[in-house]
CSV table of C-alpha atoms in Angstrom, one decimal:
chain,number,residue,atom,x,y,z
A,819,UNK,CA,0.1,0.0,-0.1
A,820,UNK,CA,1.0,3.6,-0.6
A,821,UNK,CA,3.1,5.1,2.5
A,822,UNK,CA,1.9,8.8,2.0
A,823,UNK,CA,-1.8,8.9,1.3
A,824,UNK,CA,-3.3,11.1,-1.3
A,825,UNK,CA,-5.4,12.5,1.3
A,826,UNK,CA,-2.3,13.8,3.2
A,827,UNK,CA,-0.9,15.4,0.2
A,828,UNK,CA,-3.9,17.3,-0.6
A,829,UNK,CA,-4.1,18.5,3.1
A,830,UNK,CA,-0.4,19.7,2.9
A,831,UNK,CA,-1.5,21.9,-0.1
A,832,UNK,CA,-0.1,19.9,-2.9
A,833,UNK,CA,-1.5,19.7,-6.2
A,834,UNK,CA,-2.4,16.2,-7.5
A,835,UNK,CA,-2.7,15.3,-11.2
A,836,UNK,CA,-4.4,12.0,-12.3
A,837,UNK,CA,-6.8,10.7,-15.1
A,838,UNK,CA,-9.7,8.5,-15.5
A,839,UNK,CA,-9.4,4.9,-16.6
A,840,UNK,CA,-11.9,2.9,-18.2
A,841,UNK,CA,-9.8,0.2,-19.8
A,842,UNK,CA,-9.3,-3.1,-18.0
A,843,UNK,CA,-5.6,-3.2,-18.3
A,844,UNK,CA,-3.0,-3.4,-15.6
A,845,UNK,CA,-0.4,-1.9,-18.0
A,846,UNK,CA,-2.4,1.3,-18.4
A,847,UNK,CA,-2.4,1.8,-14.6
A,848,UNK,CA,1.3,1.2,-14.6
A,849,UNK,CA,2.0,3.8,-17.4
A,850,UNK,CA,0.0,6.3,-15.3
A,851,UNK,CA,2.7,5.9,-12.7
A,852,UNK,CA,5.5,5.9,-15.4
A,853,UNK,CA,4.0,9.2,-16.6
A,854,UNK,CA,4.4,10.8,-13.4
A,855,UNK,CA,0.6,11.2,-12.5
A,856,UNK,CA,-0.4,11.0,-8.8
A,857,UNK,CA,-3.5,9.0,-9.0
A,858,UNK,CA,-6.0,7.2,-11.2
A,859,UNK,CA,-9.6,7.1,-11.1
A,860,UNK,CA,-11.2,4.0,-12.2
A,861,UNK,CA,-14.6,5.0,-13.7
A,862,UNK,CA,-17.4,2.5,-12.9
A,863,UNK,CA,-19.8,5.3,-13.6
A,864,UNK,CA,-19.3,5.8,-17.5
A,865,UNK,CA,-17.1,2.6,-18.0
A,866,UNK,CA,-17.1,-1.2,-17.9
A,867,UNK,CA,-15.0,-1.7,-14.9
A,868,UNK,CA,-16.3,-4.1,-12.1
A,869,UNK,CA,-15.2,-4.7,-8.7
A,870,UNK,CA,-13.2,-7.9,-9.8
A,871,UNK,CA,-11.2,-5.7,-12.5
A,872,UNK,CA,-10.9,-2.9,-10.3
A,873,UNK,CA,-9.1,-4.9,-7.7
A,874,UNK,CA,-6.3,-6.1,-9.9
A,875,UNK,CA,-5.9,-2.8,-11.5
A,876,UNK,CA,-5.6,-1.2,-8.0
A,877,UNK,CA,-2.8,-3.2,-7.1
A,878,UNK,CA,-0.8,-2.4,-10.4
A,879,UNK,CA,-1.4,1.2,-9.8
A,880,UNK,CA,-0.1,1.0,-6.3
A,881,UNK,CA,3.1,-1.2,-7.4
A,882,UNK,CA,3.7,1.8,-9.6
A,883,UNK,CA,3.3,4.4,-7.0
A,884,UNK,CA,-0.1,5.8,-7.9
A,885,UNK,CA,-3.2,6.2,-5.7
A,886,UNK,CA,-6.0,4.3,-7.1
A,887,UNK,CA,-9.7,5.8,-6.9
A,888,UNK,CA,-13.0,4.4,-7.8
A,889,UNK,CA,-15.7,6.8,-9.5
A,890,UNK,CA,-18.7,4.5,-8.2
A,891,UNK,CA,-21.8,4.2,-10.1
A,892,UNK,CA,-24.0,6.0,-7.4
A,893,UNK,CA,-24.3,7.3,-3.8
A,894,UNK,CA,-25.1,4.0,-2.3
A,895,UNK,CA,-23.5,2.0,0.5
A,896,UNK,CA,-23.0,-1.1,-1.6
A,897,UNK,CA,-20.9,0.7,-4.3
A,898,UNK,CA,-18.9,2.9,-1.8
A,899,UNK,CA,-18.1,0.1,0.6
A,900,UNK,CA,-17.1,-2.3,-2.1
A,901,UNK,CA,-14.8,0.0,-3.7
A,902,UNK,CA,-13.1,0.9,-0.4
A,903,UNK,CA,-13.0,-2.7,0.9
A,904,UNK,CA,-11.1,-3.8,-2.4
A,905,UNK,CA,-8.2,-1.4,-1.3
A,906,UNK,CA,-8.9,1.9,-3.3
A,907,UNK,CA,-7.6,5.0,-1.7
A,908,UNK,CA,-10.7,6.7,-1.9
A,909,UNK,CA,-14.1,7.3,-4.0
A,910,UNK,CA,-15.6,9.7,-6.2
A,911,UNK,CA,-19.3,10.1,-5.6
A,912,UNK,CA,-21.2,11.3,-8.6
A,913,UNK,CA,-24.0,13.7,-8.7
A,914,UNK,CA,-24.2,15.0,-5.2
A,915,UNK,CA,-26.6,17.9,-5.0
A,916,UNK,CA,-27.8,18.4,-1.5
A,917,UNK,CA,-26.4,18.3,2.1
A,918,UNK,CA,-28.4,15.0,2.7
A,919,UNK,CA,-26.6,13.6,-0.3
A,920,UNK,CA,-23.2,14.6,1.0
A,921,UNK,CA,-23.8,13.2,4.5
A,922,UNK,CA,-25.0,10.0,3.0
A,923,UNK,CA,-21.7,9.5,1.3
A,924,UNK,CA,-19.8,10.2,4.5
A,925,UNK,CA,-21.8,7.9,6.4
A,926,UNK,CA,-21.0,4.8,4.3
A,927,UNK,CA,-17.4,5.8,3.5
A,928,UNK,CA,-16.2,6.1,7.0
A,929,UNK,CA,-16.1,4.0,9.8
A,930,UNK,CA,-17.4,4.7,13.3
A,931,UNK,CA,-17.4,7.2,15.2
A,932,UNK,CA,-17.7,9.4,11.9
A,933,UNK,CA,-19.9,7.1,9.9
A,934,UNK,CA,-21.3,3.5,9.8
A,935,UNK,CA,-19.2,1.7,7.0
A,936,UNK,CA,-19.6,-2.0,7.2
A,937,UNK,CA,-16.7,-3.6,8.9
A,938,UNK,CA,-14.8,-6.6,7.9
A,939,UNK,CA,-10.9,-6.6,8.4
A,940,UNK,CA,-10.5,-9.8,6.1
A,941,UNK,CA,-10.4,-7.6,2.8
A,942,UNK,CA,-7.7,-6.2,0.8
A,943,UNK,CA,-7.9,-2.6,2.5
A,944,UNK,CA,-7.2,-4.7,5.6
A,945,UNK,CA,-4.3,-6.6,4.1
A,946,UNK,CA,-6.5,-9.6,4.6
A,947,UNK,CA,-5.9,-9.9,8.4
A,948,UNK,CA,-6.7,-6.4,9.8
A,949,UNK,CA,-5.2,-4.6,12.6
A,950,UNK,CA,-6.1,-3.1,16.1
A,951,UNK,CA,-5.9,0.4,14.2
A,952,UNK,CA,-7.9,-0.7,11.0
A,953,UNK,CA,-10.9,1.5,11.2
A,954,UNK,CA,-8.8,4.5,12.4
A,955,UNK,CA,-6.2,4.0,9.7
A,956,UNK,CA,-8.9,3.8,7.1
A,957,UNK,CA,-10.8,6.9,8.3
A,958,UNK,CA,-7.4,8.7,8.4
A,959,UNK,CA,-6.3,7.7,5.0
A,960,UNK,CA,-9.5,7.3,2.7
A,961,UNK,CA,-10.2,10.2,0.2
A,962,UNK,CA,-13.8,10.9,0.0
A,963,UNK,CA,-14.7,13.1,-3.2
A,964,UNK,CA,-18.3,14.2,-3.8
A,965,UNK,CA,-19.0,15.6,-7.4
A,966,UNK,CA,-21.0,18.7,-7.8
A,967,UNK,CA,-22.1,18.5,-11.5
A,968,UNK,CA,-25.4,20.7,-11.7
A,969,UNK,CA,-26.9,23.9,-10.9
A,970,UNK,CA,-28.8,22.5,-8.0
A,971,UNK,CA,-25.5,21.4,-6.5
A,972,UNK,CA,-23.8,24.9,-6.9
A,973,UNK,CA,-26.7,26.5,-5.2
A,974,UNK,CA,-26.4,24.4,-2.3
A,975,UNK,CA,-22.6,24.4,-2.0
A,976,UNK,CA,-22.2,26.1,1.2
A,977,UNK,CA,-24.3,23.3,3.0
A,978,UNK,CA,-22.4,20.5,1.2
A,979,UNK,CA,-18.9,22.1,2.0
A,980,UNK,CA,-20.2,22.2,5.6
A,981,UNK,CA,-20.6,18.4,5.8
A,982,UNK,CA,-17.6,16.9,7.9
A,983,UNK,CA,-15.6,14.2,6.2
A,984,UNK,CA,-15.7,15.4,2.9
A,985,UNK,CA,-12.1,15.9,1.5
A,986,UNK,CA,-12.8,17.1,-2.1
A,987,UNK,CA,-15.6,18.8,-4.0
A,988,UNK,CA,-15.0,18.0,-7.5
A,989,UNK,CA,-16.7,19.9,-10.4
A,990,UNK,CA,-17.8,18.2,-13.6
A,991,UNK,CA,-17.7,21.0,-16.3
A,992,UNK,CA,-19.7,18.8,-18.7
A,993,UNK,CA,-22.6,17.9,-16.4
A,994,UNK,CA,-22.6,21.5,-15.3
A,995,UNK,CA,-22.9,22.7,-19.0
A,996,UNK,CA,-25.8,20.2,-19.5
A,997,UNK,CA,-27.7,21.4,-16.4
A,998,UNK,CA,-27.4,25.1,-17.9
A,999,UNK,CA,-28.9,24.0,-21.3
A,1000,UNK,CA,-25.7,24.3,-23.1
A,1001,UNK,CA,-24.4,20.5,-23.1
A,1002,UNK,CA,-20.6,20.3,-23.9
A,1003,UNK,CA,-19.9,24.0,-23.8
A,1004,UNK,CA,-17.4,23.7,-21.0
A,1005,UNK,CA,-15.6,27.0,-21.7
A,1006,UNK,CA,-18.9,29.0,-21.7
A,1007,UNK,CA,-18.9,32.0,-19.3
A,1008,UNK,CA,-21.8,30.4,-17.4
A,1009,UNK,CA,-20.0,27.4,-16.7
A,1010,UNK,CA,-16.6,29.2,-15.8
A,1011,UNK,CA,-18.7,31.5,-13.4
A,1012,UNK,CA,-20.2,28.6,-11.3
A,1013,UNK,CA,-17.0,26.7,-11.0
A,1014,UNK,CA,-15.2,30.0,-10.1
A,1015,UNK,CA,-17.9,30.6,-7.6
A,1016,UNK,CA,-17.6,27.0,-6.0
A,1017,UNK,CA,-13.6,27.6,-5.7
A,1018,UNK,CA,-14.3,30.9,-3.8
A,1019,UNK,CA,-16.7,29.3,-1.4
A,1020,UNK,CA,-14.5,26.0,-0.9
A,1021,UNK,CA,-11.3,28.3,-0.2
A,1022,UNK,CA,-13.3,30.1,2.6
A,1023,UNK,CA,-14.6,26.6,3.9
A,1024,UNK,CA,-11.0,25.3,3.8
A,1025,UNK,CA,-12.3,22.3,1.6
A,1026,UNK,CA,-10.0,21.0,-1.5
A,1027,UNK,CA,-11.7,21.5,-4.9
A,1028,UNK,CA,-11.0,19.1,-7.8
A,1029,UNK,CA,-12.0,19.6,-11.4
A,1030,UNK,CA,-11.8,17.8,-14.7
A,1031,UNK,CA,-9.8,19.3,-17.4
A,1032,UNK,CA,-9.4,18.3,-21.2
A,1033,UNK,CA,-6.1,19.8,-21.7
A,1034,UNK,CA,-3.0,20.8,-19.5
A,1035,UNK,CA,-3.7,24.4,-20.4
A,1036,UNK,CA,-7.1,24.3,-18.9
A,1037,UNK,CA,-5.7,22.3,-15.8
A,1038,UNK,CA,-3.2,25.0,-15.4
A,1039,UNK,CA,-6.0,27.8,-15.5
A,1040,UNK,CA,-7.9,25.7,-12.7
A,1041,UNK,CA,-4.8,25.4,-10.7
A,1042,UNK,CA,-4.3,29.1,-10.7
A,1043,UNK,CA,-7.9,29.4,-9.5
A,1044,UNK,CA,-7.2,27.3,-6.4
A,1045,UNK,CA,-8.2,23.7,-7.6
A,1046,UNK,CA,-5.7,21.2,-6.2
A,1047,UNK,CA,-7.0,18.0,-7.5
A,1048,UNK,CA,-7.2,17.6,-11.3
A,1049,UNK,CA,-8.2,14.7,-13.3
A,1050,UNK,CA,-6.5,15.5,-16.9
A,1051,UNK,CA,-8.5,13.9,-19.5
A,1052,UNK,CA,-9.7,10.1,-20.0
A,1053,UNK,CA,-6.8,7.8,-21.0
A,1054,UNK,CA,-8.9,6.4,-24.1
A,1055,UNK,CA,-9.3,10.1,-25.1
A,1056,UNK,CA,-5.6,11.1,-24.6
A,1057,UNK,CA,-4.6,7.8,-26.4
A,1058,UNK,CA,-6.9,8.3,-29.3
A,1059,UNK,CA,-6.0,12.2,-29.6
A,1060,UNK,CA,-2.1,11.5,-29.8
A,1061,UNK,CA,-2.6,8.8,-32.2
A,1062,UNK,CA,-4.8,11.0,-34.4
A,1063,UNK,CA,-2.2,13.8,-34.0
A,1064,UNK,CA,1.0,11.7,-35.0
A,1065,UNK,CA,-1.1,10.2,-37.9
A,1066,UNK,CA,-2.0,13.4,-39.3
A,1067,UNK,CA,1.8,14.2,-39.5
A,1068,UNK,CA,2.6,11.4,-41.6
A,1069,UNK,CA,2.6,12.3,-45.3
A,1070,UNK,CA,0.7,9.3,-46.8
A,1071,UNK,CA,0.5,10.9,-50.3
A,1072,UNK,CA,2.1,8.8,-53.1
A,1073,UNK,CA,2.5,11.5,-55.4
């Protein structure tokens, strides 16, 4: 397991950069580490990955020095507990719009006395045998990211930020654009304004902000705005775009 948790690094003010992964490939997870990224998010919400495949990928990521996180399919006990039991460094919970939904995520992601996460030490997270400090260690090391992806979530941002046990409020610009009736227009002033508003409110509440960025240029802009947790693209998109770029540079003309 990683010795310096991603949660500790964010608490220390570091900027962490990762990417989403949807391919069932341990080599991809290793490449994320070779590339120098800090974390990888296994996307079970939009991708085909399962608990079984994610377990093996998490081991590969950790061996490469990368923190494995899971974007679960929804904000339920079964989804969150399973992801954490298999040894993920944390979870990203999609579509959190209210204080009650944020509290529900904390309740199932944290052990007593913070929450009521189901307890078994005989899991990968407990190195299969557990310890006297297993629940305390998990509460201290597990990163809980809640995704604010719509106007309603932004409207309730102060109440969400006030929920103890949340580490990162993550902004999803694509879903934000859709909630505004301009799907896909992630650089529109209305989307940027909402995201900047959350950054400002989070800074006052001393909560880390995360955001998705399609490009390094966009990532740097959000880092300047105070974002510490950046997911830079999705591995399939990065791979496809790079292939397209190098292919376009090859002269295939026979004249």
